[in-house]
PDB file of C-alpha atoms and ligand atoms in Angstrom:
ATOM      1  CA  MET A   1     -56.406 -15.596   5.932  1.00  0.00           C
ATOM      2  CA  GLN A   2     -53.528 -12.971   5.217  1.00  0.00           C
ATOM      3  CA  ILE A   3     -53.372 -10.208   2.798  1.00  0.00           C
ATOM      4  CA  ARG A   4     -49.768  -9.315   1.370  1.00  0.00           C
ATOM      5  CA  TYR A   5     -49.317  -5.998  -0.474  1.00  0.00           C
ATOM      6  CA  LEU A   6     -46.790  -6.832  -3.296  1.00  0.00           C
ATOM      7  CA  GLY A   7     -46.706  -3.175  -4.717  1.00  0.00           C
ATOM      8  CA  HIS A   8     -48.904  -0.962  -7.037  1.00  0.00           C
ATOM      9  CA  ALA A   9     -52.174  -3.075  -7.389  1.00  0.00           C
ATOM     10  CA  ALA A  10     -50.752  -6.577  -6.887  1.00  0.00           C
ATOM     11  CA  PHE A  11     -51.672  -8.681  -3.761  1.00  0.00           C
ATOM     12  CA  SER A  12     -51.120 -12.107  -2.489  1.00  0.00           C
ATOM     13  CA  LEU A  13     -54.028 -13.411  -0.367  1.00  0.00           C
ATOM     14  CA  THR A  14     -53.371 -16.674   1.422  1.00  0.00           C
ATOM     15  CA  ASP A  15     -55.314 -19.038   3.498  1.00  0.00           C
ATOM     16  CA  GLY A  16     -53.491 -22.147   4.847  1.00  0.00           C
ATOM     17  CA  ASP A  17     -51.674 -23.729   1.698  1.00  0.00           C
ATOM     18  CA  THR A  18     -53.821 -21.624  -0.819  1.00  0.00           C
ATOM     19  CA  GLU A  19     -52.342 -18.654  -2.418  1.00  0.00           C
ATOM     20  CA  VAL A  20     -54.315 -16.352  -4.840  1.00  0.00           C
ATOM     21  CA  LEU A  21     -52.480 -13.761  -6.637  1.00  0.00           C
ATOM     22  CA  VAL A  22     -54.207 -10.591  -7.836  1.00  0.00           C
ATOM     23  CA  ASP A  23     -52.821  -8.313 -10.733  1.00  0.00           C
ATOM     24  CA  PRO A  24     -49.234  -9.620 -10.656  1.00  0.00           C
ATOM     25  CA  PHE A  25     -47.347  -6.650 -11.976  1.00  0.00           C
ATOM     26  CA  LEU A  26     -43.851  -7.443 -10.782  1.00  0.00           C
ATOM     27  CA  THR A  27     -41.339  -7.182 -13.528  1.00  0.00           C
ATOM     28  CA  GLY A  28     -40.613  -3.527 -14.329  1.00  0.00           C
ATOM     29  CA  ASN A  29     -42.619  -2.452 -11.208  1.00  0.00           C
ATOM     30  CA  PRO A  30     -40.250  -0.209  -9.184  1.00  0.00           C
ATOM     31  CA  LYS A  31     -42.161  -0.959  -5.903  1.00  0.00           C
ATOM     32  CA  ALA A  32     -42.510  -4.798  -6.472  1.00  0.00           C
ATOM     33  CA  ALA A  33     -41.863  -6.782  -3.120  1.00  0.00           C
ATOM     34  CA  VAL A  34     -41.134 -10.031  -4.855  1.00  0.00           C
ATOM     35  CA  GLY A  35     -39.830 -11.064  -8.277  1.00  0.00           C
ATOM     36  CA  ALA A  36     -41.935 -12.840 -10.876  1.00  0.00           C
ATOM     37  CA  ASP A  37     -40.125 -16.201 -10.041  1.00  0.00           C
ATOM     38  CA  GLU A  38     -41.295 -16.139  -6.547  1.00  0.00           C
ATOM     39  CA  PRO A  39     -45.073 -16.489  -6.143  1.00  0.00           C
ATOM     40  CA  ARG A  40     -46.529 -20.152  -6.187  1.00  0.00           C
ATOM     41  CA  PRO A  41     -50.030 -19.270  -6.696  1.00  0.00           C
ATOM     42  CA  ASP A  42     -53.144 -21.642  -7.078  1.00  0.00           C
ATOM     43  CA  ALA A  43     -54.963 -18.927  -8.947  1.00  0.00           C
ATOM     44  CA  ILE A  44     -54.240 -15.487 -10.556  1.00  0.00           C
ATOM     45  CA  LEU A  45     -57.009 -12.953 -10.973  1.00  0.00           C
ATOM     46  CA  LEU A  46     -56.873  -9.947 -13.167  1.00  0.00           C
ATOM     47  CA  THR A  47     -58.789  -6.805 -12.640  1.00  0.00           C
ATOM     48  CA  HIS A  48     -58.113  -5.711 -16.323  1.00  0.00           C
ATOM     49  CA  GLY A  49     -55.777  -5.953 -19.140  1.00  0.00           C
ATOM     50  CA  HIS A  50     -53.362  -2.863 -18.685  1.00  0.00           C
ATOM     51  CA  ALA A  51     -49.779  -3.760 -18.435  1.00  0.00           C
ATOM     52  CA  ASP A  52     -49.555  -2.565 -14.744  1.00  0.00           C
ATOM     53  CA  HIS A  53     -52.091  -5.264 -13.858  1.00  0.00           C
ATOM     54  CA  TYR A  54     -51.483  -7.934 -16.623  1.00  0.00           C
ATOM     55  CA  GLY A  55     -47.876  -7.930 -15.697  1.00  0.00           C
ATOM     56  CA  ASP A  56     -46.361 -11.325 -15.376  1.00  0.00           C
ATOM     57  CA  VAL A  57     -49.486 -13.477 -15.549  1.00  0.00           C
ATOM     58  CA  VAL A  58     -48.325 -15.490 -18.478  1.00  0.00           C
ATOM     59  CA  ASP A  59     -44.909 -16.517 -17.014  1.00  0.00           C
ATOM     60  CA  ILE A  60     -46.221 -17.118 -13.564  1.00  0.00           C
ATOM     61  CA  ALA A  61     -49.371 -19.236 -14.960  1.00  0.00           C
ATOM     62  CA  LYS A  62     -46.863 -21.243 -17.256  1.00  0.00           C
ATOM     63  CA  ARG A  63     -44.277 -21.931 -14.271  1.00  0.00           C
ATOM     64  CA  THR A  64     -46.952 -22.934 -11.737  1.00  0.00           C
ATOM     65  CA  GLY A  65     -50.089 -24.056 -13.530  1.00  0.00           C
ATOM     66  CA  ALA A  66     -52.240 -21.755 -11.611  1.00  0.00           C
ATOM     67  CA  THR A  67     -55.630 -21.133 -12.882  1.00  0.00           C
ATOM     68  CA  VAL A  68     -56.299 -17.952 -14.381  1.00  0.00           C
ATOM     69  CA  VAL A  69     -59.438 -15.791 -13.982  1.00  0.00           C
ATOM     70  CA  ALA A  70     -59.984 -12.752 -16.219  1.00  0.00           C
ATOM     71  CA  ILE A  71     -62.808 -11.070 -17.989  1.00  0.00           C
ATOM     72  CA  THR A  72     -63.918 -12.945 -21.145  1.00  0.00           C
ATOM     73  CA  GLU A  73     -61.952 -11.164 -23.764  1.00  0.00           C
ATOM     74  CA  VAL A  74     -58.659 -10.980 -21.675  1.00  0.00           C
ATOM     75  CA  ALA A  75     -59.260 -14.641 -20.819  1.00  0.00           C
ATOM     76  CA  GLY A  76     -59.494 -15.406 -24.514  1.00  0.00           C
ATOM     77  CA  GLU A  77     -56.232 -13.973 -25.270  1.00  0.00           C
ATOM     78  CA  LEU A  78     -54.552 -15.701 -22.182  1.00  0.00           C
ATOM     79  CA  SER A  79     -55.984 -18.981 -23.383  1.00  0.00           C
ATOM     80  CA  GLY A  80     -54.422 -18.669 -26.711  1.00  0.00           C
ATOM     81  CA  LYS A  81     -50.932 -17.918 -25.035  1.00  0.00           C
ATOM     82  CA  LEU A  82     -51.168 -20.770 -22.302  1.00  0.00           C
ATOM     83  CA  GLY A  83     -52.569 -23.301 -24.469  1.00  0.00           C
ATOM     84  CA  GLU A  84     -56.111 -25.163 -24.464  1.00  0.00           C
ATOM     85  CA  ASP A  85     -54.896 -27.460 -21.674  1.00  0.00           C
ATOM     86  CA  HIS A  86     -54.305 -24.489 -19.079  1.00  0.00           C
ATOM     87  CA  PRO A  87     -57.285 -23.798 -16.867  1.00  0.00           C
ATOM     88  CA  VAL A  88     -58.523 -20.264 -17.757  1.00  0.00           C
ATOM     89  CA  LEU A  89     -61.859 -19.117 -16.314  1.00  0.00           C
ATOM     90  CA  ASN A  90     -63.540 -16.460 -18.337  1.00  0.00           C
ATOM     91  CA  PRO A  91     -66.620 -14.838 -16.475  1.00  0.00           C
ATOM     92  CA  ASN A  92     -68.072 -11.456 -17.682  1.00  0.00           C
ATOM     93  CA  LEU A  93     -69.511  -8.828 -15.346  1.00  0.00           C
ATOM     94  CA  GLY A  94     -71.789 -10.256 -12.826  1.00  0.00           C
ATOM     95  CA  GLY A  95     -70.469 -13.741 -13.221  1.00  0.00           C
ATOM     96  CA  THR A  96     -68.901 -15.769 -10.504  1.00  0.00           C
ATOM     97  CA  ALA A  97     -65.817 -18.200 -11.085  1.00  0.00           C
ATOM     98  CA  GLU A  98     -66.046 -20.932  -8.480  1.00  0.00           C
ATOM     99  CA  LEU A  99     -62.701 -22.448  -7.443  1.00  0.00           C
ATOM    100  CA  PRO A 100     -61.750 -25.045  -4.925  1.00  0.00           C
ATOM    101  CA  TRP A 101     -60.721 -22.493  -2.286  1.00  0.00           C
ATOM    102  CA  GLY A 102     -63.587 -20.125  -2.809  1.00  0.00           C
ATOM    103  CA  SER A 103     -64.862 -17.863  -5.536  1.00  0.00           C
ATOM    104  CA  VAL A 104     -64.280 -14.575  -7.441  1.00  0.00           C
ATOM    105  CA  ARG A 105     -67.243 -12.352  -8.847  1.00  0.00           C
ATOM    106  CA  LEU A 106     -66.535  -9.703 -11.415  1.00  0.00           C
ATOM    107  CA  VAL A 107     -68.309  -6.400 -10.837  1.00  0.00           C
ATOM    108  CA  PRO A 108     -68.164  -3.107 -12.740  1.00  0.00           C
ATOM    109  CA  ALA A 109     -65.308  -0.543 -12.640  1.00  0.00           C
ATOM    110  CA  TRP A 110     -65.212   2.728 -14.525  1.00  0.00           C
ATOM    111  CA  HIS A 111     -61.891   2.716 -16.406  1.00  0.00           C
ATOM    112  CA  THR A 112     -60.595   1.671 -19.721  1.00  0.00           C
ATOM    113  CA  SER A 113     -58.668  -1.691 -20.649  1.00  0.00           C
ATOM    114  CA  THR A 114     -56.447  -2.715 -23.384  1.00  0.00           C
ATOM    115  CA  THR A 115     -53.931  -5.505 -22.945  1.00  0.00           C
ATOM    116  CA  PRO A 116     -50.328  -5.276 -23.882  1.00  0.00           C
ATOM    117  CA  ASP A 117     -51.118  -7.310 -27.022  1.00  0.00           C
ATOM    118  CA  GLY A 118     -54.021  -4.959 -27.862  1.00  0.00           C
ATOM    119  CA  THR A 119     -57.200  -6.791 -26.697  1.00  0.00           C
ATOM    120  CA  VAL A 120     -59.626  -4.148 -25.922  1.00  0.00           C
ATOM    121  CA  SER A 121     -61.764  -5.205 -23.109  1.00  0.00           C
ATOM    122  CA  THR A 122     -63.815  -4.137 -20.184  1.00  0.00           C
ATOM    123  CA  PRO A 123     -62.236  -3.528 -16.668  1.00  0.00           C
ATOM    124  CA  ALA A 124     -63.715  -5.131 -13.605  1.00  0.00           C
ATOM    125  CA  GLY A 125     -63.581  -5.094  -9.691  1.00  0.00           C
ATOM    126  CA  LEU A 126     -63.124  -8.461  -8.116  1.00  0.00           C
ATOM    127  CA  VAL A 127     -65.135  -9.760  -5.009  1.00  0.00           C
ATOM    128  CA  ILE A 128     -63.033 -12.560  -3.638  1.00  0.00           C
ATOM    129  CA  GLU A 129     -64.301 -15.120  -1.072  1.00  0.00           C
ATOM    130  CA  LEU A 130     -61.286 -16.828   0.609  1.00  0.00           C
ATOM    131  CA  GLY A 131     -60.884 -18.106   4.128  1.00  0.00           C
ATOM    132  CA  GLY A 132     -64.239 -16.853   5.414  1.00  0.00           C
ATOM    133  CA  LYS A 133     -63.430 -13.278   4.304  1.00  0.00           C
ATOM    134  CA  ARG A 134     -65.099 -11.123   1.493  1.00  0.00           C
ATOM    135  CA  ILE A 135     -62.332  -9.050  -0.160  1.00  0.00           C
ATOM    136  CA  TYR A 136     -63.281  -6.383  -2.733  1.00  0.00           C
ATOM    137  CA  HIS A 137     -60.514  -5.481  -4.846  1.00  0.00           C
ATOM    138  CA  VAL A 138     -62.121  -2.558  -6.574  1.00  0.00           C
ATOM    139  CA  GLY A 139     -59.646  -2.493  -9.506  1.00  0.00           C
ATOM    140  CA  ASP A 140     -58.629   0.660 -11.339  1.00  0.00           C
ATOM    141  CA  THR A 141     -61.796   2.823 -11.184  1.00  0.00           C
ATOM    142  CA  ALA A 142     -63.093   6.519 -10.869  1.00  0.00           C
ATOM    143  CA  LEU A 143     -65.562   7.215  -8.218  1.00  0.00           C
ATOM    144  CA  PHE A 144     -68.994   5.905  -9.107  1.00  0.00           C
ATOM    145  CA  SER A 145     -72.038   5.164  -6.960  1.00  0.00           C
ATOM    146  CA  ASP A 146     -72.094   1.540  -7.934  1.00  0.00           C
ATOM    147  CA  LEU A 147     -69.285   0.940  -5.674  1.00  0.00           C
ATOM    148  CA  ALA A 148     -71.913   0.600  -2.986  1.00  0.00           C
ATOM    149  CA  LEU A 149     -73.627  -2.299  -4.615  1.00  0.00           C
ATOM    150  CA  PRO A 150     -71.204  -5.296  -3.778  1.00  0.00           C
ATOM    151  CA  GLY A 151     -71.616  -4.551  -0.120  1.00  0.00           C
ATOM    152  CA  LYS A 152     -75.343  -4.792  -0.180  1.00  0.00           C
ATOM    153  CA  ARG A 153     -75.076  -8.447  -1.226  1.00  0.00           C
ATOM    154  CA  GLY A 154     -72.600  -9.197   1.611  1.00  0.00           C
ATOM    155  CA  LYS A 155     -70.697  -7.243   4.173  1.00  0.00           C
ATOM    156  CA  ILE A 156     -67.119  -6.412   2.554  1.00  0.00           C
ATOM    157  CA  ASP A 157     -64.461  -7.268   5.112  1.00  0.00           C
ATOM    158  CA  VAL A 158     -61.530  -5.642   3.448  1.00  0.00           C
ATOM    159  CA  ALA A 159     -61.555  -3.324   0.258  1.00  0.00           C
ATOM    160  CA  LEU A 160     -58.455  -2.670  -1.884  1.00  0.00           C
ATOM    161  CA  VAL A 161     -58.842   0.706  -3.148  1.00  0.00           C
ATOM    162  CA  PRO A 162     -56.645   2.928  -5.643  1.00  0.00           C
ATOM    163  CA  ILE A 163     -55.855   6.366  -4.244  1.00  0.00           C
ATOM    164  CA  GLY A 164     -53.204   7.697  -6.553  1.00  0.00           C
ATOM    165  CA  GLY A 165     -55.288   9.702  -9.077  1.00  0.00           C
ATOM    166  CA  HIS A 166     -54.421  10.493 -12.652  1.00  0.00           C
ATOM    167  CA  PHE A 167     -55.190   6.887 -13.878  1.00  0.00           C
ATOM    168  CA  THR A 168     -57.896   6.236 -11.166  1.00  0.00           C
ATOM    169  CA  MET A 169     -59.704   8.079  -8.399  1.00  0.00           C
ATOM    170  CA  ASP A 170     -57.439  10.087  -6.100  1.00  0.00           C
ATOM    171  CA  ARG A 171     -57.378  10.067  -2.336  1.00  0.00           C
ATOM    172  CA  PHE A 172     -60.169  12.612  -1.889  1.00  0.00           C
ATOM    173  CA  ASP A 173     -62.621  10.687  -4.353  1.00  0.00           C
ATOM    174  CA  ALA A 174     -61.474   7.525  -2.448  1.00  0.00           C
ATOM    175  CA  VAL A 175     -62.796   8.761   0.691  1.00  0.00           C
ATOM    176  CA  VAL A 176     -66.132   9.055  -0.692  1.00  0.00           C
ATOM    177  CA  ALA A 177     -65.699   5.589  -2.205  1.00  0.00           C
ATOM    178  CA  ALA A 178     -64.826   4.295   1.250  1.00  0.00           C
ATOM    179  CA  GLU A 179     -68.302   5.445   2.624  1.00  0.00           C
ATOM    180  CA  LEU A 180     -70.032   3.930  -0.409  1.00  0.00           C
ATOM    181  CA  ILE A 181     -68.233   0.638  -0.145  1.00  0.00           C
ATOM    182  CA  GLY A 182     -68.863   0.076   3.633  1.00  0.00           C
ATOM    183  CA  ALA A 183     -65.919  -2.258   4.132  1.00  0.00           C
ATOM    184  CA  ASP A 184     -64.711  -2.717   7.766  1.00  0.00           C
ATOM    185  CA  GLN A 185     -61.075  -2.098   6.590  1.00  0.00           C
ATOM    186  CA  ILE A 186     -59.544  -0.449   3.452  1.00  0.00           C
ATOM    187  CA  ILE A 187     -56.061  -1.020   2.249  1.00  0.00           C
ATOM    188  CA  PRO A 188     -55.072   1.863  -0.156  1.00  0.00           C
ATOM    189  CA  CYS A 189     -53.025   0.834  -3.301  1.00  0.00           C
ATOM    190  CA  HIS A 190     -52.035   2.036  -6.957  1.00  0.00           C
ATOM    191  CA  TYR A 191     -50.218   5.159  -5.668  1.00  0.00           C
ATOM    192  CA  GLY A 192     -46.595   5.998  -5.287  1.00  0.00           C
ATOM    193  CA  THR A 193     -45.286   3.687  -8.097  1.00  0.00           C
ATOM    194  CA  PHE A 194     -44.678   6.228 -10.656  1.00  0.00           C
ATOM    195  CA  PRO A 195     -44.557  10.214 -10.343  1.00  0.00           C
ATOM    196  CA  PRO A 196     -48.130  10.800 -11.609  1.00  0.00           C
ATOM    197  CA  ILE A 197     -49.606   8.763  -8.902  1.00  0.00           C
ATOM    198  CA  GLU A 198     -47.685  10.113  -5.708  1.00  0.00           C
ATOM    199  CA  THR A 199     -50.121  10.803  -2.926  1.00  0.00           C
ATOM    200  CA  ASP A 200     -50.262  10.880   0.903  1.00  0.00           C
ATOM    201  CA  ALA A 201     -51.616   7.604   2.072  1.00  0.00           C
ATOM    202  CA  GLN A 202     -51.480   8.627   5.656  1.00  0.00           C
ATOM    203  CA  ALA A 203     -53.699  11.780   4.948  1.00  0.00           C
ATOM    204  CA  PHE A 204     -56.205   9.301   3.334  1.00  0.00           C
ATOM    205  CA  LYS A 205     -56.159   7.291   6.362  1.00  0.00           C
ATOM    206  CA  ALA A 206     -56.808  10.218   8.652  1.00  0.00           C
ATOM    207  CA  ASP A 207     -59.668  11.556   6.382  1.00  0.00           C
ATOM    208  CA  VAL A 208     -61.470   8.115   6.256  1.00  0.00           C
ATOM    209  CA  GLU A 209     -61.042   7.288   9.918  1.00  0.00           C
ATOM    210  CA  GLN A 210     -62.159  10.828  11.017  1.00  0.00           C
ATOM    211  CA  ALA A 211     -65.174  10.384   9.113  1.00  0.00           C
ATOM    212  CA  GLY A 212     -65.843   6.849  10.650  1.00  0.00           C
ATOM    213  CA  TYR A 213     -66.137   5.161   7.253  1.00  0.00           C
ATOM    214  CA  ALA A 214     -63.682   2.377   7.894  1.00  0.00           C
ATOM    215  CA  GLN A 215     -60.281   1.314   9.520  1.00  0.00           C
ATOM    216  CA  VAL A 216     -57.434   2.163   6.977  1.00  0.00           C
ATOM    217  CA  VAL A 217     -54.459  -0.112   6.892  1.00  0.00           C
ATOM    218  CA  VAL A 218     -51.596   1.287   5.049  1.00  0.00           C
ATOM    219  CA  LEU A 219     -49.139  -1.314   4.030  1.00  0.00           C
ATOM    220  CA  ALA A 220     -45.517  -0.845   2.517  1.00  0.00           C
ATOM    221  CA  PRO A 221     -44.914  -3.259  -0.324  1.00  0.00           C
ATOM    222  CA  GLY A 222     -44.024  -6.473   1.209  1.00  0.00           C
ATOM    223  CA  GLU A 223     -46.251  -6.013   4.388  1.00  0.00           C
ATOM    224  CA  SER A 224     -49.047  -8.228   5.333  1.00  0.00           C
ATOM    225  CA  HIS A 225     -52.396  -7.821   7.066  1.00  0.00           C
ATOM    226  CA  THR A 226     -54.652 -10.281   8.805  1.00  0.00           C
ATOM    227  CA  PRO A 227     -58.279  -9.097   8.772  1.00  0.00           C
TER     228      PRO A 227
HETATM  229 NI1  LIG B 301     -55.776   0.465 -15.802  1.00  0.00          NI
HETATM  230 MN1  LIG B 302     -53.550   0.711 -13.240  1.00  0.00          MN
END
C-alpha cells in the first residue's frame, strides 16, 4: 500500500484499486497537492469536524459516492447533507467501522471539535487497517499518555502525527508522542499550512531518530511513501 500526503492533515491511502481519503481539506488549503475534483476515493474518513479536516468531504462524497466514516455526531450531520441513501458509518470512540477493504477504529484525541455548520462533537484518532498495514492518524491532539494504547493492541506500522503546535502538539511534544506511539515510521503533518503552525520538520526527524523512537519520513505535499 502507499501513503500520499496531500497537505495539512490530508492523506490518500491506496492499495491496488482502493483509495481511502483522510481529512480532505483541499479547497482553501494553500498547501493542497490536488484539487477537490481529483480524488476518486472508495471511502472518506474524518478525524473531527474542524474545517481544516472536514474540508471538501460533502462535495467529494457526492461526486464519487464514497462511504463516509466519522464520529456519531459529525456522521449525523453528514447524513443529513448527503441524504439517507448515501453510505455513512457513525462509530463512536472505541468503535470499528468494517469496510470491504479493511477497517477503521476511532480512538481518543485531546482536542476540540465543531463542524463548519456548528455541530459540537468529539475529536478522534483513526487506526486504519489497509493492505496489511496498520496506520494510526492521531488526528489533532495534544500530547497525552493514551497515545500509547493503540500500539498495545497491534503494532503500528506508520503514525501520521501533527507537529505544528498552536492547534496541536508541537514538534517537541511530538517527539515524546513518537516514543509513546511506538510506530516503525512517522510521517509529520499539520504544519507549515499557515503562519501559526510553521515548524522545522527536519529538526523533528533528527530528534526522533537520534532518540531511536522511529524512522521519520518527511513528505512534501504530493509526495508518497510506501511503508
Ligand atoms: Ni482541529
Ligand atoms: Mn486541524
